Coordinates of C-alpha atoms in Angstrom, one line a residue:
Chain A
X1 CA -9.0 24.0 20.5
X2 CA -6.7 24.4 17.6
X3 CA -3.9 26.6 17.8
X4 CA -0.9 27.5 15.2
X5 CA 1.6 29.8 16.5
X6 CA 4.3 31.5 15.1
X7 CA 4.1 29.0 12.4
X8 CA 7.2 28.9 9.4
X9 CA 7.7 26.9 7.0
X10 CA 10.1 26.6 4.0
X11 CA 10.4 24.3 1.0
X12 CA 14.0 24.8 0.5
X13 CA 14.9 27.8 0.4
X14 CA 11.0 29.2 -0.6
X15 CA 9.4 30.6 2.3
X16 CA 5.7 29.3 2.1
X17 CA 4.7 30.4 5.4
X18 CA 6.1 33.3 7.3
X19 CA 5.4 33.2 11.2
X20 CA 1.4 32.2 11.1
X21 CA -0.6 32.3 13.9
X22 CA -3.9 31.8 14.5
X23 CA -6.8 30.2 16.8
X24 CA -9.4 27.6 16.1
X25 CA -12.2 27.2 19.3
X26 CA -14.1 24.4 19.7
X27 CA -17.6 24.2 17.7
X28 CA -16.7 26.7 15.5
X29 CA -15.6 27.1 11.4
X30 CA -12.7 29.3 10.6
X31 CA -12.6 29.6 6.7
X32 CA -8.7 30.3 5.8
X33 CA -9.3 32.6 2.9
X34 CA -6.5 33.9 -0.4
X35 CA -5.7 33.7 -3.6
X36 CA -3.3 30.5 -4.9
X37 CA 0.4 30.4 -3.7
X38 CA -0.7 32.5 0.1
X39 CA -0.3 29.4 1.6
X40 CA -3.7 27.7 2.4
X41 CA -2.4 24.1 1.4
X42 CA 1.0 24.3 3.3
X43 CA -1.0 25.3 6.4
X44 CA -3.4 22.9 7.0
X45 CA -0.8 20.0 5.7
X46 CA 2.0 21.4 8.5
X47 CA -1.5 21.1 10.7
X48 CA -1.7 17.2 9.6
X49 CA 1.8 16.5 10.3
X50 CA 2.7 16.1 6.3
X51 CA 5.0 19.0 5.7
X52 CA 7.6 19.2 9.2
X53 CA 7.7 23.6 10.1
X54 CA 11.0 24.9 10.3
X55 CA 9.7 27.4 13.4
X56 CA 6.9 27.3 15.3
X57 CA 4.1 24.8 16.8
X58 CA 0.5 23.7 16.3
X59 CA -1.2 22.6 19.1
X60 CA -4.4 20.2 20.0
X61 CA -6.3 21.4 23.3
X62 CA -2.7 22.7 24.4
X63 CA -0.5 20.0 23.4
X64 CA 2.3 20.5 21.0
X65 CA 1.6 17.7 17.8
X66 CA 3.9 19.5 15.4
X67 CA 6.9 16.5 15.6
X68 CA 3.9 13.9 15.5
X69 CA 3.5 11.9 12.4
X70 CA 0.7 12.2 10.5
X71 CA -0.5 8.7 11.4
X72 CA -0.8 9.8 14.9
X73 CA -2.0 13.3 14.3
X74 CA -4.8 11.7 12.9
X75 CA -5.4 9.2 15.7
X76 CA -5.9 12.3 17.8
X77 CA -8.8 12.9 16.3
X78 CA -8.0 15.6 13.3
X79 CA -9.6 14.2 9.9
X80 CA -8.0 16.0 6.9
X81 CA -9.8 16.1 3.3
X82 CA -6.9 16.6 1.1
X83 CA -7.2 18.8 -2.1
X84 CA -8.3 17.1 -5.1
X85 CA -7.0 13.8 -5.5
X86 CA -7.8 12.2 -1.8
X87 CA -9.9 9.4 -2.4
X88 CA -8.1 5.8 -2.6
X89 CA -8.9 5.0 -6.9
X90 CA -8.4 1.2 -6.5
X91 CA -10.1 0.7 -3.8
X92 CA -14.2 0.4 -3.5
X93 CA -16.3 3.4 -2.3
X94 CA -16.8 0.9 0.4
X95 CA -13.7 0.3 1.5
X96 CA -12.8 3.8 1.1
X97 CA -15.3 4.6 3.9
X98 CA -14.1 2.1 6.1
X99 CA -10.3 2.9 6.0
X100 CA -12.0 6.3 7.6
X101 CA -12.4 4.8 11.2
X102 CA -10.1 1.6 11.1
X103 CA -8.1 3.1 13.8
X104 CA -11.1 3.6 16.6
X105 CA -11.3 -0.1 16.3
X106 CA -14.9 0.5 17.4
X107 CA -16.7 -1.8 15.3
X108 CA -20.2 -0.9 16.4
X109 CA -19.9 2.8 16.4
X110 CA -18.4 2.5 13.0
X111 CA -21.0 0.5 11.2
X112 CA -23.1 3.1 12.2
X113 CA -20.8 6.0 10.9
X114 CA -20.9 4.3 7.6
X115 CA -24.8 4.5 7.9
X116 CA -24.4 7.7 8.5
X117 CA -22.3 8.9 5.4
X118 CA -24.3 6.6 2.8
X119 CA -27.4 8.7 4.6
X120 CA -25.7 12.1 3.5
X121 CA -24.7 11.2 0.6
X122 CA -27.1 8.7 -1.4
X123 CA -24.8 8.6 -4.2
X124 CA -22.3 6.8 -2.7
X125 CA -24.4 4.1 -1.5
X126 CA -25.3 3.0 -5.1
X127 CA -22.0 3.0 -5.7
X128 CA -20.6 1.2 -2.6
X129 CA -18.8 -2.0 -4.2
X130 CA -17.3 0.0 -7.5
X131 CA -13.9 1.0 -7.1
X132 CA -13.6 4.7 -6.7
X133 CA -11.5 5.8 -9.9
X134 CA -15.4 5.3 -11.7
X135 CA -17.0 7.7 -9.6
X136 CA -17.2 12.0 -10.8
X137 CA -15.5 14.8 -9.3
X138 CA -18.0 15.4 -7.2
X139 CA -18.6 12.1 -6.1
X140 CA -15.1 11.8 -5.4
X141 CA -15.5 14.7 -2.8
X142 CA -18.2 13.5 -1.5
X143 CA -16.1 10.4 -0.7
X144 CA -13.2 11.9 0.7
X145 CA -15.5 14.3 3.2
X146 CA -17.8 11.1 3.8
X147 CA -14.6 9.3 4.8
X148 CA -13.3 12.1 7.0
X149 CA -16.7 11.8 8.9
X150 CA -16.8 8.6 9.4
X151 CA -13.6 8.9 11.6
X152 CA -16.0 11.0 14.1
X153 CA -13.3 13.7 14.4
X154 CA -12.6 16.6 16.3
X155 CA -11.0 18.6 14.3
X156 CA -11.8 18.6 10.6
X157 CA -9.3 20.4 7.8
X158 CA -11.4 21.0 4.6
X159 CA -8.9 21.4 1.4
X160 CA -11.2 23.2 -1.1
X161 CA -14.0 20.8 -0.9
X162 CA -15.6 22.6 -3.5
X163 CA -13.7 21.9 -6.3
X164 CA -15.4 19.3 -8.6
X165 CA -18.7 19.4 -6.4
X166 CA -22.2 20.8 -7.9
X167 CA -23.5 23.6 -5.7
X168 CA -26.4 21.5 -4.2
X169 CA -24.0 19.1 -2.9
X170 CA -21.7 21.7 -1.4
X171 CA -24.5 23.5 0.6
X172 CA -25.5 19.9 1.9
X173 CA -21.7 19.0 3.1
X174 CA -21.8 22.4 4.6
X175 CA -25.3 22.1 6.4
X176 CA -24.3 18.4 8.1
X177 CA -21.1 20.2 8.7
X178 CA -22.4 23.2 10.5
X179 CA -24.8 20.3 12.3
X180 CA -21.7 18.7 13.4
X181 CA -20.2 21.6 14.4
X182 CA -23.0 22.3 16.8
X183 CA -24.3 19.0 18.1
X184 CA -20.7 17.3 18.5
X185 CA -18.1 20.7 19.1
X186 CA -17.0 20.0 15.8
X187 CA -14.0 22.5 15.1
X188 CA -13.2 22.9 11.5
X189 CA -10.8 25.0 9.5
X190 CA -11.9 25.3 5.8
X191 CA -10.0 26.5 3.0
X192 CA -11.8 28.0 0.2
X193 CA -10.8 30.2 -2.7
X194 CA -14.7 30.9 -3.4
X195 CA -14.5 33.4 -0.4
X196 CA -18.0 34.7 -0.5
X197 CA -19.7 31.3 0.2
X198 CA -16.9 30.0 2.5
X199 CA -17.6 33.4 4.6
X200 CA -21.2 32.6 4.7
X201 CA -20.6 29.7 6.6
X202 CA -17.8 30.6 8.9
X203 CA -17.8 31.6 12.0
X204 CA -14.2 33.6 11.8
X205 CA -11.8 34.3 8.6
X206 CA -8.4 34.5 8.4
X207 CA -7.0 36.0 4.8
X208 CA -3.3 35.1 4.0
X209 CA -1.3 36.6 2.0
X210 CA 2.1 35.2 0.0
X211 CA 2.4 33.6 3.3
X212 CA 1.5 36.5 5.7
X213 CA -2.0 36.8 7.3
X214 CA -3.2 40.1 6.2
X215 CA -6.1 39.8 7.6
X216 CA -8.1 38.5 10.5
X217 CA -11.5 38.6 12.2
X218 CA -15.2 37.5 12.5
X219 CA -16.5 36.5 9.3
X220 CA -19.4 38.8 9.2
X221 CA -16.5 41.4 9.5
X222 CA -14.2 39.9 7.1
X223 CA -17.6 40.0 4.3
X224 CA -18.1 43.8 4.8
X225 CA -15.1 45.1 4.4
X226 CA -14.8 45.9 1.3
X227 CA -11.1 47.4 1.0
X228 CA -10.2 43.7 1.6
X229 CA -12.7 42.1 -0.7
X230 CA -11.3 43.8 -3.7
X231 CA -7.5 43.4 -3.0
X232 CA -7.3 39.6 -1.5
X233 CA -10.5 38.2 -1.9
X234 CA -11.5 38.8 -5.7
X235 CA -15.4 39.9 -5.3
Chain B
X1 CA 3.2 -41.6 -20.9
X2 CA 2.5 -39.3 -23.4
X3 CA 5.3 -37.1 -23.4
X4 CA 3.5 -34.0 -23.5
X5 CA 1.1 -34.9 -20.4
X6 CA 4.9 -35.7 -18.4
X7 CA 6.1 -32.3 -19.4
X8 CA 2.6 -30.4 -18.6
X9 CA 2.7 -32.2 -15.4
X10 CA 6.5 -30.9 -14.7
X11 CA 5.4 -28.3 -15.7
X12 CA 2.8 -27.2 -13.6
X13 CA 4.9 -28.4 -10.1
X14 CA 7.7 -25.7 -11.3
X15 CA 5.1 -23.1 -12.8
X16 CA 3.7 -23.1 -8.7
X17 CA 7.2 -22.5 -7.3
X18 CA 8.0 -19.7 -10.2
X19 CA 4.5 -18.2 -9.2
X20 CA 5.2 -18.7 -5.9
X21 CA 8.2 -16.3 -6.4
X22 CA 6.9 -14.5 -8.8
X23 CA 3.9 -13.2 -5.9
X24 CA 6.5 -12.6 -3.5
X25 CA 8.3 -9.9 -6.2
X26 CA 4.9 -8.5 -7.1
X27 CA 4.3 -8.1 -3.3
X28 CA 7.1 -6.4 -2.7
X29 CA 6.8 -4.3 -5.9
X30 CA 3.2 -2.9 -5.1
X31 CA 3.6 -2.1 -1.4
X32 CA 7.3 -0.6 -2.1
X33 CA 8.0 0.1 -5.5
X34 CA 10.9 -2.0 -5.1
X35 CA 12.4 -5.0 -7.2
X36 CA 13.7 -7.0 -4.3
X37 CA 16.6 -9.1 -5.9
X38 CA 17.6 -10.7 -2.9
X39 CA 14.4 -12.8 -2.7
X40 CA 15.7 -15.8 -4.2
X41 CA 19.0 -15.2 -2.1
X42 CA 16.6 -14.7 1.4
X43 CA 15.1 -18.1 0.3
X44 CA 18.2 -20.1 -0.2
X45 CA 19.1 -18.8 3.6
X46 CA 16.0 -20.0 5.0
X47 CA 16.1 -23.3 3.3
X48 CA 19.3 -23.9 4.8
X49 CA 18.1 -22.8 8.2
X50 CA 15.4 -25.4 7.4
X51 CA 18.4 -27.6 6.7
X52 CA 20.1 -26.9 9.7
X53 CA 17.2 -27.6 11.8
X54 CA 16.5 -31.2 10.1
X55 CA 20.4 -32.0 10.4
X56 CA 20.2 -31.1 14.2
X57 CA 16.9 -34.2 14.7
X58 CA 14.6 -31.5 13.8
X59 CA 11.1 -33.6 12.0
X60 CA 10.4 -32.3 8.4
X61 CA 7.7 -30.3 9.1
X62 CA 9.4 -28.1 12.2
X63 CA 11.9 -27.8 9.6
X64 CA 9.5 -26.5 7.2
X65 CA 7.7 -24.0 9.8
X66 CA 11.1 -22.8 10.0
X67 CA 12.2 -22.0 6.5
X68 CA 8.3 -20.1 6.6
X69 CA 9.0 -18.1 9.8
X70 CA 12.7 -17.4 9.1
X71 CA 11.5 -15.9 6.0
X72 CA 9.0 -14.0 7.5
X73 CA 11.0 -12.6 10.5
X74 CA 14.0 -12.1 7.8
X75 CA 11.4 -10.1 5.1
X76 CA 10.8 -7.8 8.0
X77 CA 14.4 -7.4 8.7
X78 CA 15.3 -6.0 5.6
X79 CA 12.4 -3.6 5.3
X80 CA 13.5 -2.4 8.4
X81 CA 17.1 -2.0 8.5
X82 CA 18.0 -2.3 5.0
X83 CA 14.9 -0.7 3.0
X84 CA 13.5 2.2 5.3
X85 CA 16.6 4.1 5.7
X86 CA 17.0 4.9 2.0
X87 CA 12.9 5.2 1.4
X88 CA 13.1 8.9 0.5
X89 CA 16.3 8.1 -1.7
X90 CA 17.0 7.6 -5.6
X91 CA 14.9 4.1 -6.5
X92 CA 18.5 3.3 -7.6
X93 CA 19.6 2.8 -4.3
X94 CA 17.8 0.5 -2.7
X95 CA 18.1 -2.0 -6.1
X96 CA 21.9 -1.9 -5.6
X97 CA 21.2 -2.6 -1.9
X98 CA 19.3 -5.3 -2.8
X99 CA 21.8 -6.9 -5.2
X100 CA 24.6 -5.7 -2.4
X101 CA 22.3 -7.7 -0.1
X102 CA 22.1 -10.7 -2.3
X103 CA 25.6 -11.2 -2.6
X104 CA 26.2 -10.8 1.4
X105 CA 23.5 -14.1 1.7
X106 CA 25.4 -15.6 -1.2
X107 CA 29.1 -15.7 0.4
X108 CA 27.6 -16.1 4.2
X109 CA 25.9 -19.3 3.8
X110 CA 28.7 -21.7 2.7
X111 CA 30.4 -19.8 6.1
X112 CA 27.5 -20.5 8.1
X113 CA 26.3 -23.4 6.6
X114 CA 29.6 -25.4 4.7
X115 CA 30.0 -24.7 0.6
X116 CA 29.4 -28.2 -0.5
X117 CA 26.3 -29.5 -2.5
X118 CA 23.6 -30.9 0.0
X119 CA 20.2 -32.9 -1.0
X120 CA 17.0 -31.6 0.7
X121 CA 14.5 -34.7 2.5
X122 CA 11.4 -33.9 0.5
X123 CA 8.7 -34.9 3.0
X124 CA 7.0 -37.0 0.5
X125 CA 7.7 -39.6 -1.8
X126 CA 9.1 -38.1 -4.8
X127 CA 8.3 -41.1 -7.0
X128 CA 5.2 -40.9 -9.4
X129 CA 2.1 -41.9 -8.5
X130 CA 1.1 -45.3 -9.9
X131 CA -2.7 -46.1 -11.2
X132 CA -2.7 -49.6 -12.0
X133 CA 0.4 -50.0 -13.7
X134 CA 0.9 -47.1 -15.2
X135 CA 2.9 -44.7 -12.9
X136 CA 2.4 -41.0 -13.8
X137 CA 5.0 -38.2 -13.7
X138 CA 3.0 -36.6 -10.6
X139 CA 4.8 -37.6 -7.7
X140 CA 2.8 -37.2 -3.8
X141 CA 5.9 -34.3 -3.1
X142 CA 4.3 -32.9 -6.1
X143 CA 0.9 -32.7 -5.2
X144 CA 2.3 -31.4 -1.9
X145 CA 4.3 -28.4 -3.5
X146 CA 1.0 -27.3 -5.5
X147 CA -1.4 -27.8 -2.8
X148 CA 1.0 -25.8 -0.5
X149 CA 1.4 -22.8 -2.7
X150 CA -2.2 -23.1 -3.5
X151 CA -3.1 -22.8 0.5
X152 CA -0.6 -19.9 0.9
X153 CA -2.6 -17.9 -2.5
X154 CA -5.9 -18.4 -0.9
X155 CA -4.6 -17.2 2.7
X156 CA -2.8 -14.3 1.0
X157 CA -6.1 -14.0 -0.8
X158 CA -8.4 -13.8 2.4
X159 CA -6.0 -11.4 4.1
X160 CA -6.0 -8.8 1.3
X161 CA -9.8 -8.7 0.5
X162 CA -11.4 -10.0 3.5
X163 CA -10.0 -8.7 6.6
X164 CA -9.5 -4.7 7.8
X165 CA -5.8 -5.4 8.2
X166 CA -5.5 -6.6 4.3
X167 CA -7.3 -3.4 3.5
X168 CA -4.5 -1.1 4.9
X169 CA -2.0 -3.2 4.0
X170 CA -3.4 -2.0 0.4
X171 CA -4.6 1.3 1.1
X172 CA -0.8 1.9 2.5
X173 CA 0.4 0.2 -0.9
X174 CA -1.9 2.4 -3.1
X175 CA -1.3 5.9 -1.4
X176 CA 1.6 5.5 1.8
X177 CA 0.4 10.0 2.0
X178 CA -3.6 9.5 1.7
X179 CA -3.2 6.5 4.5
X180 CA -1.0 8.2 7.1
X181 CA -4.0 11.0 7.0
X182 CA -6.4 8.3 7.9
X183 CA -4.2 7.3 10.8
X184 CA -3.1 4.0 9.0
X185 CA 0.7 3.2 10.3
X186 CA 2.1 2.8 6.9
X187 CA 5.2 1.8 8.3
X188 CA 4.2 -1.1 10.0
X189 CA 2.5 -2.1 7.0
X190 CA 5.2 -2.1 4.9
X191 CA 7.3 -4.0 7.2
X192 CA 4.6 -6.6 7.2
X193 CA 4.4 -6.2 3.4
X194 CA 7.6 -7.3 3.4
X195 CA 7.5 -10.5 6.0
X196 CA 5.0 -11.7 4.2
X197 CA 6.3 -11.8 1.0
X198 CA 9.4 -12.8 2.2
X199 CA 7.9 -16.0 3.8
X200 CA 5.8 -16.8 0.4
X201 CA 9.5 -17.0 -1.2
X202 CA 11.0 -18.8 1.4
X203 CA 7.9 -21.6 0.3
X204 CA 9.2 -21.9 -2.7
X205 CA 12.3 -22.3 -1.4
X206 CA 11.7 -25.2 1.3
X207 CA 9.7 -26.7 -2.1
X208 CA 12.1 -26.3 -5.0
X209 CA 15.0 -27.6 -2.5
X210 CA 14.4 -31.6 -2.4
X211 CA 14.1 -31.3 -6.3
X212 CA 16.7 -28.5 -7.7
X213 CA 20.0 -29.3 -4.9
X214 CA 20.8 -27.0 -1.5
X215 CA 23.8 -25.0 -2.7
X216 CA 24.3 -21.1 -1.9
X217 CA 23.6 -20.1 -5.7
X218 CA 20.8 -22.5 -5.5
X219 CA 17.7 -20.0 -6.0
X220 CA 19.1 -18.0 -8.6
X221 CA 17.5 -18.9 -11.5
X222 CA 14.1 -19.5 -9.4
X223 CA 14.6 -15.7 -8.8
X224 CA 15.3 -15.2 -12.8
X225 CA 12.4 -17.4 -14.0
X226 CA 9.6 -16.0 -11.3
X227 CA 10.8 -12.3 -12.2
X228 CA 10.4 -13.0 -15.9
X229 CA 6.8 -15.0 -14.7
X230 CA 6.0 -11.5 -12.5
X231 CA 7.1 -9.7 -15.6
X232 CA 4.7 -11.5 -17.8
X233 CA 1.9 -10.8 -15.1
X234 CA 2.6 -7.1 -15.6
X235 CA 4.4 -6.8 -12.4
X236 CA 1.9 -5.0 -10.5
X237 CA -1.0 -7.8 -10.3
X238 CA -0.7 -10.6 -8.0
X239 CA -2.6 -12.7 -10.2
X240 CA -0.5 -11.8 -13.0
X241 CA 2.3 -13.1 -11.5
X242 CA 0.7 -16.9 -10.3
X243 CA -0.6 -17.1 -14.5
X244 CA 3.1 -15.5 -15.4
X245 CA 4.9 -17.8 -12.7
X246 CA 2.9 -20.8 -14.5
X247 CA 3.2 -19.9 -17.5
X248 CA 6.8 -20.0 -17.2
X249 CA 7.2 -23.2 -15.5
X250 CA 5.0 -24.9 -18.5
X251 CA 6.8 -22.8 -21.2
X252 CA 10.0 -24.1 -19.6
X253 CA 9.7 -27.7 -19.5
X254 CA 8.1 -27.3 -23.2
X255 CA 11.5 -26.0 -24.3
X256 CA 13.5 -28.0 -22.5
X257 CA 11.3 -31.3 -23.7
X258 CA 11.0 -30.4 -26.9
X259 CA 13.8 -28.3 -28.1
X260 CA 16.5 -29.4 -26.1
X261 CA 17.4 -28.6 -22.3
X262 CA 19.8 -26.7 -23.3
X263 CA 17.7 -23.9 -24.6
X264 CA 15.3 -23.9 -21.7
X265 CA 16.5 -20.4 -20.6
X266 CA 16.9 -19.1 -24.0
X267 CA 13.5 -19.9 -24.4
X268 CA 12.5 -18.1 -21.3
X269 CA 14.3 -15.2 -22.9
X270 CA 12.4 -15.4 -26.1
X271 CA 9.1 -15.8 -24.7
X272 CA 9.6 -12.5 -22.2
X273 CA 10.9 -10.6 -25.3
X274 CA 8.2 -11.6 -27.7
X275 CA 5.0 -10.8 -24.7
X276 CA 6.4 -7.6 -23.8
X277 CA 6.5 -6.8 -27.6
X278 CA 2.5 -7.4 -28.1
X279 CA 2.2 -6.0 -24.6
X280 CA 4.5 -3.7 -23.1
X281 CA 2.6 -3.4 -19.3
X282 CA 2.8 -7.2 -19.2
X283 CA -0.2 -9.4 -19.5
X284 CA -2.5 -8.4 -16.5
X285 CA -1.4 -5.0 -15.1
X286 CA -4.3 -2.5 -14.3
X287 CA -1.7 0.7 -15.4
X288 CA -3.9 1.8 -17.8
X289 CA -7.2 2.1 -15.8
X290 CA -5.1 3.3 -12.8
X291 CA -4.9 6.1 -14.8
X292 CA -7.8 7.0 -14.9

């Protein structure tokens, strides 16, 4: 389980996040939902250890990792996809995959992770010795999730991994995802500013606000209310 | 001999050592952004440790292993203790540290070590070759200094590309941020960044030493001519810098042969100035498609 509490944090004197809370249970998808600026990115990178909160904790199955480094944030098992630009340029789509797992030091399990991601996303595996500044947007997502996988996480932080990716390709990360999320107790917190299909596939929503959570509930909830729709959400 | 084979020969022995420092700058540049100038002033300290260990009954080759380890342990050091704390500072910083830690090494070895002039035992014969009766200007020390930087190029080689601690070493190099997320301890990377190119310069030191002198100021212009050969390379390709660091070391003794000893550094000068006209990034870096 994923918790933030009364999480604050502060780029100098900017404010990014006041006091967030909220709760992540296992096997489940909360979708973090708002316009740009609420605060999406700061939370889930204070979440990877990246950005240090000025007040506050996030904590893993009840243990406190907000002083952790990232480095062992991630050893714990939390696999974030960074917005954008997250996929090594210089490196091969191969050896992109592998840096994924390095640190299970499970050799076997990870040959067969790799297996896995070229599986879910053939695209890749034509690719696999190019170096990954030739490959599109969307193959570049499709990287950077594929690499997040093959770590076998527990907790998985999606940065917007829509942007750049054809709509096919997004509702195929987001059916092995939901797979994951119920054969493994996958727990994932996905940020989206598409909040109609991020909804769809949530299991709870959170909408922020300039750095205030406005809003909070099941996502089926969160879909119908229409007030909320029109004044955060933009459909 | 044909003059020009002599000088091509000489050549070649000091283009290994140049390129030998060169790699360790370029090294030290892609995993930290950082020009260390204290390289050449690391290796003259762990010659003379190498020194001090032959002087005290040591046999060449422990003396050797411990110019290579000193320089590793010492590259690790500095990352450490001298690098990390100002990491998240002005890039100005850690250059003057550098220079500041240059000219520590500098005034502690004659304390450490006595100031005067010392000769290095090469571990070979340093007298050419002979075929029949011709003898060549390729002496067995030589062959020894090429086939030893050559070894160290192909190990470095096999680390980088072939083993799963060579790939974080460059993942951590490429993107410290992207790495840390994929549980990759950058830090320790970097340290061992460091080492090792701090041990691939103290080569160059344990090899230049028999033929250049031991003296505290002795790896100075090794330092000047494998930054203008890493320079050449484009700075941010480690085979840039071996073709640079060779390039230099025939370019060099061409000047010198030719021209006049005296102009040998001129030369170098000239040559730096007129590449980086035709090609500002240097002749190998991959700036442009990194940008992609």
């Amino acid at each position: 389980m994923l918790e933030v509490i009364d999480l604050t944090v502060a780029y100098g004197p900017v404010v990014a996040l006041h006091g967030i809370s909220l709760t992540v249970a296992d096997s489940s998808i909360t979708a973090v939902l708002g316009a740009n600026g609420a605060g999406k990115t700061t939370l889930v990178r204070t979440i990877s250890g990246l950005v240090r909160p000025r007040g506050g904790s996030v904590r893993l199955d009840g243990r406190d990792i907000s002083r952790l480094a990232p480095e062992e944030i991630a050893r714990l098992g939390v696999a974030h996809v960074p917005q954008g630009q997250g996929v090594l340029a210089e490196l091969t789509v191969d050896e992109n995959l592998r840096l994924g797992g390095l640190w299970r030091r499970d050799r076997k399990g990870q040959r067969g992770a790799l297996a896995e991601a070229y599986e879910l996303f053939p695209p890749l595996a034509t690719r696999r010795h190019l170096a990954a500044f030739t490959l599109s947007g969307g193959e570049r997502q499709m990287l950077s999730v594929g690499r997040a996988l093959v770590a076998r996480p527990r907790v998985l932080l999606l940065d917007e991994p829509s942007l750049g990716l054809a709509r096919r390709a997004l509702i195929q990360i987001m059916a092995r995802i939901k797979a994951l999320v119920a054969e493994r107790g996958l727990t994932v917190l996905l940020i989206e500013q598409n909040a109609r299909s991020a909804l769809s596939v949530a299991d709870e929503g959170i909408v922020l606000h300039l750095g205030k959570v406005v809003a909070q509930g099941r996502a089926q909830q969160l879909a119908n209310e229409e007030g909320l729709r029109h004044a955060y959400l933009g459909y | 001999m044909n003059r020009f084979v002599v000088l091509t020969l000489n050549g070649l022995t000091q283009g290994a050592i140049y390129a030998a420092m060169a790699l360790a700058l370029v090294m030290i540049w892609r995993a930290t952004q950082v020009i260390n100038f204290a390289q050449g002033a690391m290796a003259m300290f762990t010659t003379y440790l190498a020194l001090f260990a032959i002087d005290h009954g040591a046999p060449f080759w422990l003396g050797f292993t411990v110019a290579l380890l000193s320089g590793f342990v010492l590259g690790g050091i500095v990352e450490r203790v001298i690098v990390r704390p100002v990491e998240s500072a002005p890039p100005l910083n850690v250059v003057i540290l550098t220079l500041g830690l240059l000219l520590f090494l500098e005034a502690l070895a004659p304390m450490a070590f006595g100031g005067q002039i010392r000769s290095f035992p090469p571990a070979f014969s340093i007298v050419g070759l002979r075929f029949g009766n011709a003898q060549i200007a390729f002496s067995p020390f030589d062959a020894f200094t090429l086939g030893g930087v050559l070894a160290v190029m192909i190990l470095l080689l096999v680390l980088f590309q072939r083993t799963n601690l060579g790939l974080r070493m460059r993942a951590s190099a490429f993107s410290p941020e992207v790495s840390r997320l994929l549980g990759i301890r950058v830090g320790r990377m970097l340290t061992l960044g460091w080492a090792l190119a701090s041990l691939v310069g103290a080569l160059a030191g344990v090899l230049i030493a028999p033929s250049l002198l031991l003296y505290p100021t002795f790896m100075d212009q090794v330092l000047v001519f494998g930054f203008t050969g890493a320079v050449l390379g484009g700075l941010d390709s480690a085979a840039g810098a071996v073709v640079g660091g060779l390039l230099m070391g025939f370019a060099l003794n061409y000047v010198g042969g030719y021209l006049g000893s005296d102009l040998e550094t001129v030369g170098a000068l000239v040559i730096l100035i007129a590449v980086l006209m035709v090609r500002p990034r240097g002749l190998f870096s991959s700036q442009r498609l990194r940008q992609v």
